[in-house]
Short mmCIF file of C-alpha atoms in Angstrom, two decimals:
data_model
loop_
_atom_site.label_atom_id
_atom_site.label_comp_id
_atom_site.label_asym_id
_atom_site.label_seq_id
_atom_site.Cartn_x
_atom_site.Cartn_y
_atom_site.Cartn_z
CA UNK A 9 -67.08 -4.81 5.86
CA UNK A 10 -66.78 -7.07 2.85
CA UNK A 11 -67.25 -5.98 -0.75
CA UNK A 12 -67.58 -9.45 -2.25
CA UNK A 13 -71.18 -10.42 -3.02
CA UNK A 14 -70.50 -12.90 -5.83
CA UNK A 15 -70.91 -15.93 -3.57
CA UNK A 16 -74.17 -14.79 -1.97
CA UNK A 17 -77.43 -16.50 -3.04
CA UNK A 18 -79.06 -13.44 -4.68
CA UNK A 19 -75.99 -12.07 -6.44
CA UNK A 20 -77.64 -12.59 -9.84
CA UNK A 21 -80.74 -10.53 -8.92
CA UNK A 22 -81.04 -6.83 -9.80
CA UNK A 23 -83.61 -4.74 -7.96
CA UNK A 24 -84.86 -1.25 -8.77
CA UNK A 25 -85.91 0.08 -5.40
CA UNK A 26 -88.50 2.87 -5.47
CA UNK A 27 -89.56 2.30 -1.88
CA UNK A 28 -89.59 4.89 0.87
CA UNK A 29 -90.22 5.22 4.63
CA UNK A 30 -89.91 1.79 6.30
CA UNK A 31 -92.00 -1.12 5.01
CA UNK A 32 -90.59 -1.12 1.47
CA UNK A 33 -86.96 -0.52 2.47
CA UNK A 34 -87.30 -3.33 5.01
CA UNK A 35 -88.36 -5.72 2.24
CA UNK A 36 -85.54 -4.74 -0.09
CA UNK A 37 -82.93 -4.81 2.67
CA UNK A 38 -83.59 -8.54 2.96
CA UNK A 39 -82.59 -8.97 -0.69
CA UNK A 40 -79.64 -6.57 -0.51
CA UNK A 41 -78.13 -8.33 2.51
CA UNK A 42 -78.17 -11.61 0.62
CA UNK A 43 -76.32 -10.23 -2.37
CA UNK A 44 -78.90 -8.64 -4.67
CA UNK A 45 -77.72 -5.62 -6.68
CA UNK A 46 -80.14 -3.02 -5.36
CA UNK A 47 -80.35 0.36 -7.06
CA UNK A 48 -82.17 2.77 -4.78
CA UNK A 49 -83.92 5.33 -6.96
CA UNK A 50 -84.89 8.62 -5.36
CA UNK A 51 -85.67 12.16 -6.36
CA UNK A 52 -82.72 14.53 -6.81
CA UNK A 53 -82.45 16.12 -3.36
CA UNK A 54 -79.96 17.89 -1.16
CA UNK A 55 -78.28 15.18 0.95
CA UNK A 56 -78.71 17.43 3.98
CA UNK A 57 -82.52 17.24 3.85
CA UNK A 58 -84.44 15.03 6.23
CA UNK A 59 -85.52 11.59 5.08
CA UNK A 60 -89.17 10.53 4.94
CA UNK A 61 -88.85 9.16 8.48
CA UNK A 62 -87.89 12.53 9.91
CA UNK A 63 -84.23 11.69 10.54
CA UNK A 64 -81.06 12.52 8.67
CA UNK A 65 -79.18 10.24 6.30
CA UNK A 66 -76.48 9.70 8.89
CA UNK A 67 -79.12 8.75 11.46
CA UNK A 68 -79.76 5.22 12.79
CA UNK A 69 -82.87 4.46 10.72
CA UNK A 70 -81.41 5.38 7.36
CA UNK A 71 -78.09 3.66 7.99
CA UNK A 72 -79.81 0.47 9.10
CA UNK A 73 -82.42 0.28 6.30
CA UNK A 74 -80.45 1.46 3.27
CA UNK A 75 -77.20 -0.49 3.61
CA UNK A 76 -75.89 -2.66 0.76
CA UNK A 77 -77.62 -0.47 -1.86
CA UNK A 78 -76.48 1.85 -4.62
CA UNK A 79 -78.16 5.23 -5.06
CA UNK A 80 -79.38 6.76 -8.31
CA UNK A 81 -81.19 10.09 -8.26
CA UNK A 82 -83.82 10.30 -10.97
CA UNK A 83 -86.74 12.62 -11.58
CA UNK A 84 -89.46 10.28 -12.82
CA UNK A 85 -91.76 13.22 -13.57
CA UNK A 86 -89.38 14.34 -16.29
CA UNK A 87 -89.73 12.44 -19.61
CA UNK A 88 -85.96 12.01 -19.77
CA UNK A 89 -85.90 10.55 -16.27
CA UNK A 90 -88.75 8.22 -17.12
CA UNK A 91 -86.90 7.04 -20.22
CA UNK A 92 -83.78 6.28 -18.17
CA UNK A 93 -85.88 4.32 -15.71
CA UNK A 94 -87.45 2.25 -18.47
CA UNK A 95 -84.00 1.45 -19.83
CA UNK A 96 -83.06 0.14 -16.41
CA UNK A 97 -86.23 -1.96 -16.32
CA UNK A 98 -85.13 -3.92 -19.40
CA UNK A 99 -82.50 -5.81 -17.43
CA UNK A 100 -84.03 -5.69 -13.96
CA UNK A 101 -85.42 -8.68 -12.09
CA UNK A 102 -87.46 -6.76 -9.56
CA UNK A 103 -89.12 -3.35 -9.28
CA UNK A 104 -90.38 -2.55 -5.79
CA UNK A 105 -92.58 0.39 -4.79
CA UNK A 106 -94.74 1.48 -1.89
CA UNK A 107 -96.51 4.53 -3.31
CA UNK A 108 -100.20 4.96 -2.80
CA UNK A 109 -101.83 2.82 -5.51
CA UNK A 110 -102.69 5.64 -7.92
CA UNK A 111 -99.26 7.30 -7.88
CA UNK A 112 -97.41 4.73 -9.98
CA UNK A 113 -100.04 4.95 -12.71
CA UNK A 114 -99.76 8.75 -12.79
CA UNK A 115 -95.99 8.40 -13.14
CA UNK A 116 -96.38 5.89 -15.95
CA UNK A 117 -94.55 3.09 -14.13
CA UNK A 118 -97.40 0.73 -13.26
CA UNK A 119 -97.06 -3.02 -13.64
CA UNK A 120 -98.87 -3.35 -16.96
CA UNK A 121 -96.65 -0.68 -18.48
CA UNK A 122 -93.38 -2.17 -17.25
CA UNK A 123 -94.14 -5.77 -18.08
CA UNK A 124 -94.49 -4.74 -21.72
CA UNK A 125 -90.83 -3.76 -21.48
CA UNK A 126 -89.75 -6.82 -19.49
CA UNK A 127 -92.15 -9.80 -19.25
CA UNK A 128 -89.84 -11.47 -16.70
CA UNK A 129 -90.13 -8.55 -14.28
CA UNK A 130 -91.25 -9.17 -10.70
CA UNK A 131 -93.21 -6.10 -9.63
CA UNK A 132 -93.67 -5.76 -5.87
CA UNK A 133 -96.12 -3.33 -4.30
CA UNK A 134 -96.47 -2.61 -0.59
CA UNK A 135 -99.26 -0.26 0.43
CA UNK A 136 -101.16 0.77 3.53
CA UNK A 137 -104.46 -0.87 2.71
CA UNK A 138 -104.13 -2.77 -0.58
CA UNK A 139 -104.18 -1.86 -4.26
CA UNK A 140 -107.96 -1.57 -4.46
CA UNK A 141 -111.00 -1.32 -2.21
CA UNK A 142 -112.59 1.55 -0.26
CA UNK A 143 -109.40 2.47 1.65
CA UNK A 144 -106.90 1.98 -1.17
CA UNK A 145 -106.00 5.65 -1.55
CA UNK A 146 -105.80 6.42 2.15
CA UNK A 147 -102.38 7.24 3.59
CA UNK A 148 -101.33 4.30 5.74
CA UNK A 149 -98.73 4.39 8.50
CA UNK A 150 -97.72 1.85 11.08
CA UNK A 151 -99.47 3.39 14.07
CA UNK A 152 -102.71 3.95 12.13
CA UNK A 153 -102.81 0.32 11.05
CA UNK A 154 -101.95 -0.94 14.53
CA UNK A 155 -105.17 0.71 15.65
CA UNK A 156 -107.35 -0.29 12.72
CA UNK A 157 -106.10 -3.87 12.60
CA UNK A 158 -106.86 -4.69 16.22
CA UNK A 159 -103.29 -4.95 17.47
CA UNK A 160 -103.64 -2.07 19.93
CA UNK A 161 -106.73 -3.69 21.45
CA UNK A 162 -104.72 -6.71 22.64
CA UNK A 163 -101.57 -4.79 23.63
CA UNK A 164 -101.05 -3.27 27.06
CA UNK A 165 -102.32 -3.87 30.58
CA UNK A 166 -105.99 -4.72 31.13
CA UNK A 167 -108.13 -1.67 31.78
CA UNK A 168 -105.50 0.86 30.67
CA UNK A 169 -106.79 1.29 27.13
CA UNK A 170 -105.24 0.37 23.75
CA UNK A 171 -101.44 0.61 23.50
CA UNK A 172 -99.15 0.97 20.51
CA UNK A 173 -96.53 -1.76 20.19
CA UNK A 174 -93.04 -0.47 20.93
CA UNK A 175 -91.75 -1.20 17.42
CA UNK A 176 -93.05 -0.50 13.91
CA UNK A 177 -94.48 -4.01 13.73
CA UNK A 178 -96.86 -3.36 10.79
CA UNK A 179 -94.09 -1.89 8.65
CA UNK A 180 -91.70 -4.67 9.53
CA UNK A 181 -94.18 -7.49 8.94
CA UNK A 182 -95.30 -5.99 5.61
CA UNK A 183 -91.65 -5.72 4.59
CA UNK A 184 -90.95 -9.34 5.48
CA UNK A 185 -94.07 -10.59 3.71
CA UNK A 186 -93.13 -8.43 0.73
CA UNK A 187 -89.65 -9.97 0.60
CA UNK A 188 -91.17 -13.45 0.86
CA UNK A 189 -93.52 -12.64 -2.03
CA UNK A 190 -90.62 -11.50 -4.20
CA UNK A 191 -88.68 -14.68 -3.46
CA UNK A 192 -91.76 -16.78 -4.25
CA UNK A 193 -92.15 -15.00 -7.60
CA UNK A 194 -88.46 -15.36 -8.46
CA UNK A 195 -88.65 -19.08 -7.73
CA UNK A 196 -91.82 -19.51 -9.83
CA UNK A 197 -90.21 -17.62 -12.71
CA UNK A 198 -87.64 -20.40 -12.98
CA UNK A 199 -90.49 -22.64 -14.11
CA UNK A 200 -92.71 -20.28 -16.10
CA UNK A 201 -90.19 -17.76 -17.42
CA UNK A 202 -92.66 -15.01 -16.54
CA UNK A 203 -92.76 -12.27 -13.95
CA UNK A 204 -95.79 -11.33 -11.86
CA UNK A 205 -97.22 -8.62 -9.66
CA UNK A 206 -96.74 -9.34 -5.94
CA UNK A 207 -98.79 -7.30 -3.48
CA UNK A 208 -99.08 -6.94 0.26
CA UNK A 209 -100.17 -4.19 2.64
CA UNK A 210 -99.64 -3.06 6.19
CA UNK A 211 -103.25 -3.92 7.04
CA UNK A 212 -103.12 -7.46 5.64
CA UNK A 213 -99.74 -8.16 7.18
CA UNK A 214 -100.77 -6.89 10.58
CA UNK A 215 -103.92 -9.02 10.58
CA UNK A 216 -101.82 -12.02 9.54
CA UNK A 217 -99.39 -11.65 12.44
CA UNK A 218 -102.28 -11.48 14.91
CA UNK A 219 -102.19 -15.23 14.25
CA UNK A 220 -103.43 -16.85 17.50
CA UNK A 221 -105.48 -13.80 18.45
CA UNK A 222 -107.09 -13.66 15.01
CA UNK A 223 -107.78 -17.39 15.09
CA UNK A 224 -109.52 -17.05 18.45
CA UNK A 225 -112.04 -14.80 16.74
CA UNK A 226 -112.28 -16.55 13.37
CA UNK A 227 -112.50 -20.08 14.76
CA UNK A 228 -114.14 -19.66 18.15
CA UNK A 229 -115.94 -16.31 17.93
CA UNK A 230 -113.93 -15.05 20.90
CA UNK A 231 -112.87 -11.39 20.94
CA UNK A 232 -109.43 -11.29 22.60
CA UNK A 233 -108.79 -8.62 25.20
CA UNK A 234 -105.65 -7.15 26.71
CA UNK A 235 -103.75 -9.62 28.87
CA UNK A 236 -100.77 -7.41 29.65
CA UNK A 237 -97.68 -9.46 30.39
CA UNK A 238 -99.75 -12.60 30.85
CA UNK A 239 -100.21 -15.02 27.99
CA UNK A 240 -103.89 -15.10 26.99
CA UNK A 241 -104.17 -18.89 27.23
CA UNK A 242 -101.04 -20.32 28.96
CA UNK A 243 -100.87 -20.04 32.75
CA UNK A 244 -98.59 -19.21 34.48
CA UNK A 245 -96.94 -16.75 32.11
CA UNK A 246 -95.81 -13.22 32.87
CA UNK A 247 -93.33 -10.98 34.62
CA UNK A 248 -92.29 -11.70 38.18
CA UNK A 249 -90.14 -9.79 40.66
CA UNK A 250 -87.15 -11.62 42.09
CA UNK A 251 -84.82 -10.48 44.82
CA UNK A 252 -82.90 -8.24 42.40
CA UNK A 253 -84.87 -7.76 39.19
CA UNK A 254 -87.69 -8.77 36.89
CA UNK A 255 -87.90 -12.16 35.26
CA UNK A 256 -90.17 -13.35 32.49
CA UNK A 257 -91.65 -16.86 32.67
CA UNK A 258 -93.76 -19.12 30.46
CA UNK A 259 -95.06 -22.53 31.49
CA UNK A 260 -96.93 -24.11 28.55
CA UNK A 261 -99.01 -27.25 29.05
CA UNK A 262 -99.55 -29.73 31.84
CA UNK A 263 -96.20 -31.51 31.65
CA UNK A 264 -94.31 -28.24 32.05
CA UNK A 265 -96.64 -27.18 34.83
CA UNK A 266 -95.76 -30.29 36.81
CA UNK A 267 -92.03 -29.76 36.19
CA UNK A 268 -92.42 -26.18 37.36
CA UNK A 269 -94.12 -27.21 40.57
CA UNK A 270 -91.37 -29.75 41.30
CA UNK A 271 -88.62 -27.20 40.53
CA UNK A 272 -90.12 -24.83 43.11
CA UNK A 273 -90.70 -27.58 45.66
CA UNK A 274 -94.45 -27.01 45.47
CA UNK A 275 -95.77 -30.37 44.36
CA UNK A 276 -98.89 -29.59 46.39
CA UNK A 277 -99.96 -27.14 43.67
CA UNK A 278 -100.39 -30.10 41.32
CA UNK A 279 -103.28 -31.33 43.48
CA UNK A 280 -104.67 -27.94 44.49
CA UNK A 281 -108.10 -27.68 42.80
CA UNK A 282 -107.38 -24.03 41.97
CA UNK A 283 -104.30 -24.91 39.93
CA UNK A 284 -104.65 -28.53 38.82
CA UNK A 285 -105.48 -27.89 35.15
CA UNK A 286 -104.84 -24.91 32.83
CA UNK A 287 -108.52 -23.90 32.95
CA UNK A 288 -108.33 -23.87 36.76
CA UNK A 289 -105.16 -21.79 36.73
CA UNK A 290 -106.82 -19.40 34.31
CA UNK A 291 -109.63 -18.76 36.78
CA UNK A 292 -107.20 -18.25 39.65
CA UNK A 293 -104.36 -16.60 37.78
CA UNK A 294 -103.84 -13.69 40.19
CA UNK A 295 -103.69 -15.92 43.26
CA UNK A 296 -101.18 -18.20 41.56
CA UNK A 297 -99.04 -15.28 40.39
CA UNK A 298 -98.91 -13.90 43.93
CA UNK A 299 -97.74 -17.25 45.30
CA UNK A 300 -95.07 -17.58 42.61
CA UNK A 301 -93.78 -14.08 43.25
CA UNK A 302 -93.49 -14.79 46.99
CA UNK A 303 -91.14 -17.65 46.18
CA UNK A 304 -89.15 -15.73 43.55
CA UNK A 305 -88.58 -12.87 46.00
CA UNK A 306 -86.46 -15.16 48.17
CA UNK A 307 -83.49 -15.40 45.76
CA UNK A 308 -81.69 -13.44 43.01
CA UNK A 309 -82.94 -13.59 39.44
CA UNK A 310 -79.96 -15.51 38.06
CA UNK A 311 -80.53 -18.25 40.64
CA UNK A 312 -84.07 -18.80 39.40
CA UNK A 313 -83.09 -18.59 35.74
CA UNK A 314 -80.47 -21.30 36.17
CA UNK A 315 -82.67 -23.49 38.35
CA UNK A 316 -85.73 -23.34 36.12
CA UNK A 317 -83.81 -23.70 32.86
CA UNK A 318 -82.13 -26.80 34.28
CA UNK A 319 -85.64 -28.20 34.75
CA UNK A 320 -86.57 -27.33 31.17
CA UNK A 321 -88.74 -24.36 32.15
CA UNK A 322 -88.53 -21.30 29.85
CA UNK A 323 -87.61 -18.09 31.63
CA UNK A 324 -85.21 -15.20 31.29
CA UNK A 325 -84.21 -11.71 32.33
CA UNK A 326 -86.22 -8.65 31.30
CA UNK A 327 -83.57 -6.55 29.57
CA UNK A 328 -83.32 -3.04 28.24
CA UNK A 329 -82.08 -2.81 24.64
CA UNK A 330 -78.47 -2.19 25.69
CA UNK A 331 -78.60 -5.14 28.06
CA UNK A 332 -80.08 -7.34 25.34
CA UNK A 333 -77.19 -6.63 22.96
CA UNK A 334 -74.70 -7.20 25.78
CA UNK A 335 -76.14 -10.66 26.46
CA UNK A 336 -73.60 -13.45 25.91
CA UNK A 337 -75.88 -15.43 23.58
CA UNK A 338 -76.66 -12.35 21.47
CA UNK A 339 -72.94 -11.62 21.17
CA UNK A 340 -72.30 -15.24 20.23
CA UNK A 341 -74.93 -15.12 17.46
CA UNK A 342 -73.46 -11.92 16.01
CA UNK A 343 -76.78 -10.10 15.69
CA UNK A 344 -75.04 -6.71 15.72
CA UNK A 345 -72.82 -6.04 12.71
CA UNK A 346 -69.84 -3.81 13.60
CA UNK A 347 -69.18 -1.05 11.08
CA UNK A 348 -66.40 1.48 10.67
CA UNK A 349 -68.30 4.43 9.19
CA UNK A 350 -66.25 7.22 7.56
CA UNK A 351 -68.29 9.93 9.30
CA UNK A 352 -69.88 8.22 12.28
CA UNK A 353 -66.89 6.16 13.39
CA UNK A 354 -67.48 2.78 15.01
CA UNK A 355 -71.18 1.90 14.93
CA UNK A 356 -73.28 -1.23 14.79
CA UNK A 357 -76.18 -2.23 12.53
CA UNK A 358 -78.86 -4.83 13.11
CA UNK A 359 -77.70 -7.97 11.33
CA UNK A 360 -79.65 -10.69 9.57
CA UNK A 361 -81.26 -13.27 11.89
CA UNK A 362 -81.03 -15.93 9.19
CA UNK A 363 -78.04 -18.09 8.31
CA UNK A 364 -77.23 -21.27 6.47
CA UNK A 365 -74.31 -23.66 6.46
CA UNK A 366 -73.13 -22.30 3.10
CA UNK A 367 -73.89 -18.59 3.23
CA UNK A 368 -73.80 -15.73 5.68
CA UNK A 369 -75.30 -12.35 4.86
CA UNK A 370 -72.89 -9.48 5.30
CA UNK A 371 -72.47 -5.74 5.15
CA UNK A 372 -70.78 -4.90 1.86
CA UNK A 373 -71.46 -1.16 1.77
CA UNK A 374 -72.91 1.49 4.04
CA UNK A 375 -76.07 3.41 3.23
CA UNK A 376 -75.37 5.61 0.17
CA UNK A 377 -75.81 9.33 -0.16
CA UNK A 378 -78.29 10.48 -2.84
CA UNK A 379 -76.86 10.06 -6.32
CA UNK A 380 -73.64 8.53 -5.05
CA UNK A 381 -73.71 5.94 -7.84
CA UNK A 382 -75.22 8.01 -10.67
CA UNK A 383 -72.26 7.70 -13.01
CA UNK A 384 -71.72 4.05 -12.20
CA UNK A 385 -75.35 3.01 -12.80
CA UNK A 386 -76.01 5.19 -15.82
CA UNK A 387 -72.73 4.23 -17.41
CA UNK A 388 -73.71 0.57 -17.08
CA UNK A 389 -76.69 1.12 -19.39
CA UNK A 390 -74.61 2.92 -22.01
CA UNK A 391 -74.95 6.62 -21.18
CA UNK A 392 -71.88 8.68 -21.98
CA UNK A 393 -70.23 11.18 -19.70
CA UNK A 394 -71.69 13.98 -21.82
CA UNK A 395 -75.22 12.55 -21.56
CA UNK A 396 -74.91 12.18 -17.81
CA UNK A 397 -73.66 15.76 -17.51
CA UNK A 398 -76.62 16.94 -19.60
CA UNK A 399 -79.11 15.07 -17.37
CA UNK A 400 -77.54 16.63 -14.29
CA UNK A 401 -77.66 20.13 -15.76
CA UNK A 402 -81.39 19.68 -16.39
CA UNK A 403 -81.97 18.31 -12.86
CA UNK A 404 -83.13 14.97 -14.24
CA UNK A 405 -80.59 13.32 -11.94
#
């Protein structure tokens, strides 16, 4: 664990983080990992209480999402707490929140209010369904949006009904789009000198990452259906049994199809009218898959992976999570960040998948306990020890 953030790209950016649950913390974690000074602001609570995600503060979710942040407890419903927050806003670069749209206005911390204090402020809002419109005040969670946004309808095996994706994909995508929006606004501020209000939502982000499936509807009027482990348009693609385990395979385009046939010693498939072109293979997908699996069953998985990769054909093992992190390429890339935690011992956190030749994101501090940095943060804006003690006695912090 390194404590030096001065050399990281965002070390001159200060963020006031009001976000909760997953989408907002995901966005701000991107900034924190790259050096931003993130002050996580939360209500004064007993550290032993559950977090919004149902786990404890020493649990995997909290440790992974809240790293590289400082914690300030602050009751924004108290006028004194609100005044402290506004003092922090004066020198902040970013305020991020993911309340329901009406909550921030009730608290008196909406964008119009805060930009009067700091015209250079980037204000980032992540919501379930957007800041306005008929669903704006609805509670929005990942699973709900997966259903409403069409993702469940294209996930799972054909005929088995809609299936939830195995990760919180709506939260994660909204967080990443939110982080991108903040970076866009920070870059634009270099030219204009002004802040702006950046907004995204789980619903918009989920529709955006439908990408190909959304385009099939918007461009061609085609309603995509579940394809299971098969790719909806590239054939052959899917999971195949080998002699000793499952393998995943994708053969995109005609050139790769011909390479694949040669690698398996089945050049005759290239002239078979059932398989000659992608549209033909699409109509006879099941027959082709059965033939491929008959061949794959004759040798171990690693044999086929090495043989096909040598021919330029994309394939790989189907791993469990523990197997994925044990993979030699994953270990080489350093995706898991090792941590020596004072209470949990040796653990790992999910590292940044982005790098450059000049910078590498790092873990500088573990997830804080509530109020861990109260004195440090409040002292930095000029509050005396006596004033901080007074705020604590009145449960403002």
